[in-house]
Amino acid sequence: YEFAVIAYNVNGNHDWGINDVPTHITATTGTPGLRLISNCQQLQDIQNNLDDNYELAGNIDCSDTISWNGGAGFLPIGDPFNEIPFTGLLEGNNYSISDLHINQSGGEYSLAAPFAYANNAAFQDIRIVRPVISGSASVVTYAAGLVVINTSNDNMGAITNVHITDAQLGAELDGSVIS
């Protein structure tokens, strides 16, 4: 995003004299080429653009996800069953995503994590604080604090400097940063 400020002459009109040259101040927020994520809904909306690159603009409080989607909470991004992965970058800028609620239940398999499936994706400098992750399935449930499946061709995908603290995993789950 780019914002420009133009200062007009002291008379407030557009009749510029030699000493009335406008002053331009430009401020840019975010990293060029990265979409800013400022709230939990924008984080969820990554599902709509899986090949874009993103960065957190600040700490994100996701405590309201406890009531999203009929109690299912935040829906994991990416779908390995239909081979639809997240393939971009999530740059956390050392900001935190806190109190994210995920409850994946039903079916044969359950993938409970912010990202269910990523391929050649990069995750860096992210803090996930107090996630509440639960799920149940008839065959198996996989859970992770960040991504369940992160496949990589030629080591293109990476998880760097990601920290998960005070995680609450459901009784049937075993999890980590990545499963």
mmCIF file of N, CA and C in Angstrom, residues 1-8 23-29:
data_model
loop_
_atom_site.group_PDB
_atom_site.id
_atom_site.type_symbol
_atom_site.label_atom_id
_atom_site.label_comp_id
_atom_site.label_asym_id
_atom_site.label_seq_id
_atom_site.Cartn_x
_atom_site.Cartn_y
_atom_site.Cartn_z
ATOM 1 N N TYR A 1 0.840 -1.171 0.000
ATOM 2 C CA TYR A 1 0.000 0.000 0.000
ATOM 3 C C TYR A 1 0.878 1.225 0.000
ATOM 4 N N GLU A 2 0.498 2.206 -0.735
ATOM 5 C CA GLU A 2 1.271 3.425 -0.787
ATOM 6 C C GLU A 2 0.346 4.606 -0.581
ATOM 7 N N PHE A 3 0.752 5.523 0.275
ATOM 8 C CA PHE A 3 -0.021 6.709 0.563
ATOM 9 C C PHE A 3 0.817 7.922 0.187
ATOM 10 N N ALA A 4 0.204 8.919 -0.431
ATOM 11 C CA ALA A 4 0.922 10.132 -0.790
ATOM 12 C C ALA A 4 0.228 11.319 -0.145
ATOM 13 N N VAL A 5 1.007 12.237 0.363
ATOM 14 C CA VAL A 5 0.490 13.459 0.950
ATOM 15 C C VAL A 5 1.038 14.618 0.133
ATOM 16 N N ILE A 6 0.145 15.486 -0.307
ATOM 17 C CA ILE A 6 0.577 16.659 -1.079
ATOM 18 C C ILE A 6 0.236 17.893 -0.261
ATOM 19 N N ALA A 7 1.213 18.757 -0.045
ATOM 20 C CA ALA A 7 0.990 20.006 0.688
ATOM 21 C C ALA A 7 0.726 21.127 -0.317
ATOM 22 N N TYR A 8 -0.368 21.854 -0.111
ATOM 23 C CA TYR A 8 -0.703 22.971 -0.989
ATOM 24 C C TYR A 8 -0.051 24.237 -0.455
ATOM 25 N N THR A 23 5.197 19.637 -1.581
ATOM 26 C CA THR A 23 6.043 18.651 -0.915
ATOM 27 C C THR A 23 5.311 17.319 -0.935
ATOM 28 N N HIS A 24 5.971 16.268 -1.392
ATOM 29 C CA HIS A 24 5.379 14.937 -1.432
ATOM 30 C C HIS A 24 6.043 14.065 -0.377
ATOM 31 N N ILE A 25 5.229 13.413 0.407
ATOM 32 C CA ILE A 25 5.718 12.459 1.397
ATOM 33 C C ILE A 25 5.034 11.136 1.084
ATOM 34 N N THR A 26 5.806 10.114 0.879
ATOM 35 C CA THR A 26 5.246 8.807 0.557
ATOM 36 C C THR A 26 5.618 7.817 1.652
ATOM 37 N N ALA A 27 4.622 7.078 2.105
ATOM 38 C CA ALA A 27 4.853 6.041 3.111
ATOM 39 C C ALA A 27 4.328 4.722 2.569
ATOM 40 N N THR A 28 5.093 3.699 2.683
ATOM 41 C CA THR A 28 4.688 2.384 2.222
ATOM 42 C C THR A 28 4.631 1.444 3.417
ATOM 43 N N THR A 29 3.537 0.699 3.512
ATOM 44 C CA THR A 29 3.430 -0.293 4.583
ATOM 45 C C THR A 29 3.502 -1.676 3.959
#
